[in-house]
XYZ file of C-alpha atoms in Angstrom:
466
model
C 124.329 126.777 46.302
C 126.531 129.273 44.603
C 127.987 128.274 40.881
C 131.329 126.487 41.719
C 134.512 128.729 41.041
C 136.816 126.576 38.752
C 140.022 128.115 40.433
C 138.824 127.115 44.072
C 137.994 123.800 43.188
C 140.562 120.280 43.743
C 139.434 119.203 39.933
C 138.530 122.458 38.232
C 138.566 120.811 34.865
C 136.404 117.153 36.128
C 133.718 116.771 33.745
C 130.325 115.099 34.573
C 129.412 111.426 33.011
C 125.678 110.710 32.616
C 124.706 106.644 31.656
C 121.242 105.657 31.537
C 119.734 102.406 33.068
C 116.656 100.672 31.246
C 115.440 98.900 34.282
C 113.275 96.236 33.556
C 111.714 94.734 36.292
C 110.970 97.274 39.067
C 108.135 99.367 40.726
C 109.826 102.888 39.618
C 109.199 102.847 36.436
C 105.677 104.470 36.005
C 103.625 102.288 34.087
C 100.058 103.605 34.691
C 100.534 107.239 33.465
C 99.172 108.215 30.054
C 102.311 109.115 28.194
C 103.902 105.752 29.678
C 105.208 103.433 26.928
C 105.969 99.692 26.257
C 108.747 98.043 28.320
C 109.487 95.407 25.589
C 108.378 97.151 22.116
C 112.214 97.430 20.360
C 111.201 101.468 19.665
C 111.126 102.154 23.414
C 114.580 100.844 23.858
C 115.763 102.768 20.230
C 113.796 105.974 21.551
C 115.543 105.972 24.860
C 119.138 105.383 23.204
C 119.012 107.669 20.845
C 118.261 110.273 23.187
C 120.648 109.729 25.322
C 122.946 109.381 22.393
C 121.852 113.228 21.738
C 122.560 114.095 25.165
C 126.049 112.944 24.780
C 125.805 110.153 27.476
C 128.715 107.676 27.818
C 126.369 104.751 28.124
C 122.990 102.750 28.120
C 122.717 99.897 30.444
C 120.486 97.085 30.203
C 119.699 94.925 33.198
C 119.780 90.906 33.124
C 116.255 89.594 34.682
C 117.022 85.728 35.058
C 113.386 85.159 36.839
C 110.161 87.621 37.508
C 109.842 88.677 40.654
C 107.641 86.880 43.287
C 105.571 87.016 46.559
C 104.669 84.117 48.217
C 105.243 81.958 45.275
C 102.990 83.841 42.667
C 104.531 86.625 39.989
C 104.427 89.761 41.454
C 101.999 91.907 39.407
C 102.474 95.532 39.737
C 105.965 95.802 38.578
C 106.363 96.621 35.071
C 108.665 93.378 33.499
C 110.247 92.976 30.555
C 113.863 92.293 30.298
C 115.031 90.893 27.216
C 118.590 88.943 26.597
C 120.450 91.862 27.125
C 123.331 91.391 25.033
C 120.874 90.433 22.156
C 118.830 94.009 22.651
C 122.220 95.783 22.703
C 123.573 94.350 19.649
C 120.093 95.283 17.627
C 120.989 99.012 19.292
C 124.510 99.256 18.142
C 122.629 99.040 14.278
C 120.822 102.058 15.180
C 123.553 104.323 17.425
C 126.775 105.366 16.472
C 128.281 106.583 19.575
C 127.238 105.765 22.832
C 128.145 102.683 25.193
C 126.363 99.768 25.261
C 126.724 98.112 28.582
C 125.077 94.686 29.489
C 124.216 93.748 33.172
C 125.538 89.766 32.937
C 125.378 87.587 35.725
C 128.815 85.620 37.402
C 126.918 83.312 39.220
C 124.831 81.354 36.840
C 126.999 82.279 33.719
C 129.938 80.558 32.123
C 133.034 82.571 31.211
C 133.475 80.995 27.934
C 129.988 81.563 26.653
C 129.664 85.056 28.085
C 132.995 86.312 27.179
C 132.803 85.082 23.393
C 129.186 87.470 23.552
C 130.623 90.521 24.849
C 133.200 90.254 22.419
C 131.074 89.710 19.920
C 128.981 92.923 20.933
C 132.165 94.730 21.270
C 133.251 94.074 17.622
C 129.650 94.872 16.358
C 129.836 98.324 17.728
C 133.010 98.978 17.137
C 134.627 99.340 20.903
C 131.661 100.155 22.404
C 130.773 97.281 24.958
C 130.837 97.086 28.709
C 130.159 94.547 31.052
C 128.019 94.974 34.499
C 129.643 92.400 36.283
C 126.976 91.374 38.874
C 126.480 88.363 41.238
C 122.922 86.756 42.686
C 122.786 85.554 46.329
C 119.272 84.317 46.277
C 117.663 80.709 45.806
C 114.515 81.580 44.172
C 116.873 82.737 41.217
C 119.032 79.445 41.386
C 116.286 77.350 41.199
C 116.045 78.078 37.161
C 119.408 76.453 37.194
C 120.392 72.900 37.144
C 122.400 73.362 40.525
C 119.775 75.583 42.200
C 120.424 77.095 45.742
C 122.813 80.146 45.946
C 126.385 81.003 47.003
C 127.612 82.413 50.177
C 128.686 86.736 49.873
C 132.366 85.700 49.754
C 132.214 82.867 47.250
C 129.670 84.906 45.059
C 132.820 87.418 44.949
C 135.497 84.634 44.371
C 133.702 83.251 41.510
C 133.256 86.337 39.927
C 137.261 87.152 40.255
C 137.974 83.927 39.017
C 135.349 84.268 36.195
C 136.683 88.292 35.238
C 140.024 86.219 35.031
C 139.296 83.936 32.609
C 137.165 86.432 30.479
C 140.358 88.597 30.273
C 142.566 86.024 28.987
C 140.109 85.171 26.481
C 140.111 88.249 25.486
C 143.582 88.764 25.304
C 144.079 85.453 23.255
C 144.475 87.231 19.867
C 147.307 89.536 19.483
C 146.985 92.912 18.102
C 147.482 93.195 14.314
C 147.615 89.463 14.110
C 145.080 89.624 11.219
C 146.348 90.262 7.556
C 145.806 93.785 6.495
C 145.394 93.137 3.204
C 144.493 90.704 0.139
C 147.731 90.605 -0.465
C 149.416 88.917 2.546
C 150.786 85.823 2.203
C 148.872 84.134 5.397
C 145.514 85.389 7.057
C 146.973 85.519 10.386
C 150.535 85.973 11.770
C 152.133 82.881 13.757
C 151.215 82.586 17.359
C 149.234 85.237 16.879
C 145.900 83.306 18.660
C 146.760 81.577 21.824
C 145.217 78.932 23.395
C 143.635 79.617 27.162
C 144.174 76.881 29.598
C 142.544 77.858 33.399
C 141.755 75.293 35.857
C 140.743 76.648 39.174
C 138.078 76.230 42.078
C 135.551 77.379 39.841
C 136.261 76.753 36.098
C 138.015 74.545 34.473
C 138.554 76.115 30.549
C 140.740 74.873 27.507
C 139.670 76.251 24.414
C 141.014 78.594 21.428
C 139.432 82.062 21.691
C 137.188 82.494 18.271
C 137.679 86.496 17.821
C 139.911 89.047 17.881
C 139.692 92.497 20.365
C 137.917 95.204 19.597
C 139.315 98.751 19.186
C 138.956 99.316 22.911
C 140.855 96.300 23.863
C 138.195 94.580 26.304
C 134.817 95.678 26.984
C 134.410 98.322 30.436
C 134.026 96.515 33.638
C 131.163 98.028 35.810
C 130.520 96.635 38.966
C 127.598 97.547 41.576
C 128.343 95.947 44.916
C 128.682 97.650 47.879
C 129.864 95.773 50.617
C 133.334 95.284 51.894
C 133.994 92.608 49.441
C 132.103 94.192 46.758
C 134.485 97.457 47.100
C 137.697 95.572 47.278
C 136.566 93.906 43.999
C 136.052 96.930 42.099
C 139.181 98.355 43.391
C 141.151 95.599 41.765
C 139.029 94.416 38.846
C 136.689 97.244 37.552
C 136.953 100.280 35.305
C 133.649 101.719 36.720
C 131.748 101.369 39.951
C 128.147 102.195 40.696
C 126.784 103.088 44.209
C 123.803 104.356 45.979
C 125.733 107.215 47.596
C 125.036 109.870 45.218
C 122.304 112.129 46.861
C 124.225 113.619 49.790
C 127.414 115.243 49.123
C 129.379 114.310 52.312
C 127.954 110.518 52.044
C 129.091 110.991 48.406
C 132.413 112.178 48.869
C 133.093 109.704 51.826
C 132.201 106.778 49.748
C 134.735 108.037 46.804
C 137.479 108.731 49.403
C 137.126 105.025 50.390
C 137.431 103.853 46.931
C 140.520 105.710 45.924
C 142.003 104.419 49.806
C 141.093 100.540 48.172
C 142.353 101.733 44.848
C 145.823 102.375 45.883
C 146.219 99.088 48.188
C 145.276 97.184 45.018
C 148.291 99.241 43.128
C 146.223 101.228 41.098
C 146.234 105.107 40.750
C 143.285 106.591 42.876
C 141.611 107.923 39.497
C 141.683 104.746 37.659
C 137.948 103.723 38.907
C 135.058 106.375 37.265
C 132.394 106.489 40.121
C 128.628 106.628 38.745
C 126.045 106.858 41.648
C 122.510 105.523 40.377
C 119.846 108.233 40.428
C 116.579 109.911 39.872
C 116.173 113.033 38.107
C 113.204 115.357 38.485
C 113.261 118.816 36.838
C 110.920 121.528 37.368
C 110.576 125.198 36.087
C 110.770 126.449 39.654
C 111.595 124.764 42.731
C 107.909 124.553 43.849
C 106.751 123.143 40.553
C 109.794 120.435 41.051
C 108.816 119.334 44.311
C 105.221 119.193 43.214
C 106.268 117.020 40.398
C 108.322 114.785 42.567
C 105.256 114.466 44.654
C 103.302 113.110 41.388
C 105.751 110.678 40.456
C 106.009 109.364 44.028
C 102.327 108.731 43.950
C 102.496 107.132 40.610
C 105.320 104.931 41.636
C 104.006 103.738 44.776
C 100.673 102.774 44.249
C 98.113 101.842 47.058
C 98.702 98.230 45.939
C 102.408 99.021 45.739
C 102.487 100.489 49.246
C 100.706 97.394 50.845
C 103.168 94.681 49.128
C 105.783 96.814 50.468
C 104.359 97.134 53.874
C 103.358 93.627 53.943
C 106.991 91.978 53.224
C 108.151 94.695 56.714
C 104.895 92.960 58.854
C 105.436 89.374 57.470
C 101.684 89.443 57.043
C 99.299 89.618 53.690
C 97.955 93.260 53.910
C 96.283 93.490 50.204
C 92.539 94.175 51.017
C 93.609 96.997 53.393
C 93.560 100.398 53.079
C 96.655 102.100 52.596
C 95.542 105.645 52.549
C 94.281 104.951 56.106
C 96.856 104.241 59.132
C 99.354 101.537 59.634
C 98.486 98.334 60.755
C 97.759 97.518 64.625
C 99.621 93.968 64.600
C 103.022 93.703 65.651
C 105.227 92.426 62.415
C 105.601 88.352 62.097
C 109.606 87.986 62.145
C 110.148 85.303 59.198
C 113.212 84.898 56.816
C 113.176 87.381 54.082
C 113.900 85.431 50.718
C 114.125 88.754 49.018
C 111.170 88.870 46.774
C 110.349 92.066 45.513
C 113.647 92.975 45.552
C 113.392 93.965 49.268
C 116.206 93.700 51.107
C 116.446 91.508 54.606
C 115.674 93.270 57.271
C 117.509 92.406 60.629
C 115.234 93.848 63.147
C 111.612 93.947 61.447
C 110.030 94.795 64.731
C 112.704 98.212 65.209
C 111.676 99.613 61.877
C 107.567 99.401 62.568
C 108.578 100.788 65.895
C 110.299 103.591 63.715
C 107.464 104.231 61.093
C 104.841 103.983 63.593
C 106.347 106.858 65.544
C 107.151 109.026 62.824
C 103.867 108.334 60.674
C 102.205 109.826 64.234
C 104.105 112.870 64.480
C 103.260 113.533 60.961
C 100.179 112.450 60.651
C 100.752 110.038 57.697
C 98.877 107.089 55.991
C 100.377 103.992 55.702
C 101.159 104.843 52.007
C 102.218 108.532 52.814
C 104.844 106.629 55.137
C 106.106 103.639 52.598
C 106.920 106.914 50.370
C 108.564 108.654 53.091
C 110.556 106.501 54.970
C 111.670 104.241 51.670
C 114.298 104.704 49.846
C 114.858 108.256 48.992
C 115.626 108.496 45.446
C 117.372 111.319 43.339
C 117.669 115.086 42.943
C 115.175 117.568 42.672
C 115.199 120.971 41.469
C 115.599 123.640 38.217
C 118.023 122.778 35.565
C 120.099 125.845 36.883
C 120.235 124.487 40.560
C 120.962 120.842 39.718
C 124.073 121.824 37.086
C 125.285 123.990 40.046
C 124.770 121.512 42.247
C 126.167 118.600 40.185
C 129.174 120.773 38.945
C 129.977 120.915 42.931
C 130.043 116.988 43.433
C 131.927 116.371 40.368
C 134.569 119.481 40.930
C 135.355 118.264 44.220
C 135.712 114.533 43.893
C 132.625 113.269 45.353
C 131.457 111.431 42.028
C 132.235 111.280 38.431
C 128.790 111.208 37.150
C 125.607 109.576 37.523
C 123.724 106.466 36.146
C 120.098 107.863 35.428
C 117.058 105.690 36.000
C 114.164 107.371 33.981
C 110.568 107.303 35.760
C 109.055 107.136 32.737
C 109.685 105.027 29.208
C 110.512 106.254 26.694
C 110.519 109.831 27.390
C 112.061 110.080 30.554
C 115.276 111.720 29.493
C 113.606 114.835 27.833
C 113.971 117.601 30.098
C 117.587 115.959 31.425
C 118.681 116.803 27.474
C 117.208 119.494 26.397
C 117.110 121.619 29.870
C 119.998 120.460 32.030
C 122.484 119.283 29.621
C 122.916 122.990 28.133
C 123.467 124.122 31.634
C 125.762 121.705 32.458
C 127.571 123.013 29.129
C 127.329 126.792 30.074
C 129.987 125.761 33.022
C 131.987 123.574 31.515
C 131.333 120.559 33.002
C 129.757 118.694 30.317
C 131.030 117.822 26.878
C 129.841 119.430 23.759
C 130.780 116.839 21.574
C 132.044 113.217 21.735
C 135.784 113.087 21.336
C 136.018 109.489 20.478
C 134.686 106.403 19.155
C 134.763 103.845 21.836
C 133.405 103.756 25.353
C 136.605 103.773 27.255
C 137.638 106.897 25.616
C 134.283 108.499 26.455
C 135.129 107.500 30.216
C 138.416 108.949 29.799
C 140.102 105.560 30.765
C 143.510 103.885 30.696
C 144.262 100.876 28.822
C 142.683 97.288 30.105
C 144.481 96.432 32.984
C 146.143 93.511 31.787
C 147.713 95.819 29.001
C 149.387 97.395 31.210
C 152.931 97.121 32.344
C 153.641 97.094 36.766
C 154.935 100.565 36.621
C 151.771 101.765 34.906
C 149.838 99.768 37.468
C 152.193 101.247 40.021
C 151.774 104.742 39.080
C 149.683 107.349 40.845
C 147.402 109.317 38.615
């Protein structure tokens, strides 16, 4: 791909944004290599966050793990596992970073707005306006079993609860007027009259009556992120979010189609079509040459999909226990046993396992693949692979043509998995004028180039396009 001409593209001055996602429970983070680090040592979190900040990343993200992954009622022991409470860990990182945003993935299905909004507001104040909230929902009963009411919510009900949750949270964040606190010791009163407003909300999901306890931070509200890819999820993001994550970042045409769909939904929601940042999740593998990058990718995939992991993934598809089989041998001869997939191992529900198995068998036979090679080849295709120069050209093309605003990077190695990106890729992006050379603001909202929070805008502001 040739370098993008900045005079012949729709967004010649667009800048690429990077976030880093510390995954926690998963099998994509390599735990068995000699230079793999701990998933729970505070030093690992600190090293990743500070490396990202050195690379001028917008944000550091932590997930919320409400329950360890299980298969057939047993803890799945092939994953790395180690998600401390996200807000607690991010508060610690606020003390050892200066600019990078700190984003908590916190669940709206099993949290309560008065509590979570206050903790997020506390993080926003402690970090001086660098907090964000990735609003997620949960659809599985095995996580719900941790909570008194148990069970789970239907898909549409999850988003109705999330939207009402966010409405209450925003009301709490807006409960204090700007400038309502005394600015000097000589003031007659600590707070101005009516500077703090009581919040009363009664709806289908929540019944709240309280006085907010914390003022707003320098950025007004924590930045709102959202990751749903369904129609309901995209509409929720168009109405509510500042940033959306997606799985549409590998192929340019697919990414552009997703971006166009989101912009249509934004306009339908009465918002400017550039009001939402699109950050697909991705993995970035860098080599000095294209061949070296491809070889590095092969090594990474073999580390990520170990023989036991391959058998575990295939066992969920077949619906039978494949442990003890030869992962480097042929695919199982048995037909799949169709059962209800409960979401264990993080697997998506498979509508027609027999059809998927038939496809796997046909392609494995055509290519001479083993079971493990089939799982790697036909499983989720993650990320971008190439040289620093080639990837910089590719990413510049993506962002300047409006397919993305950046990437949320998932390192395959902790704590050093960002080093190649920061040391090799970022300088190439800066040379092309598509990546910042310094932070120009202090808050996460400023890093992302976002407007004021939605509840702080006038009706005219909300209708303005661009």
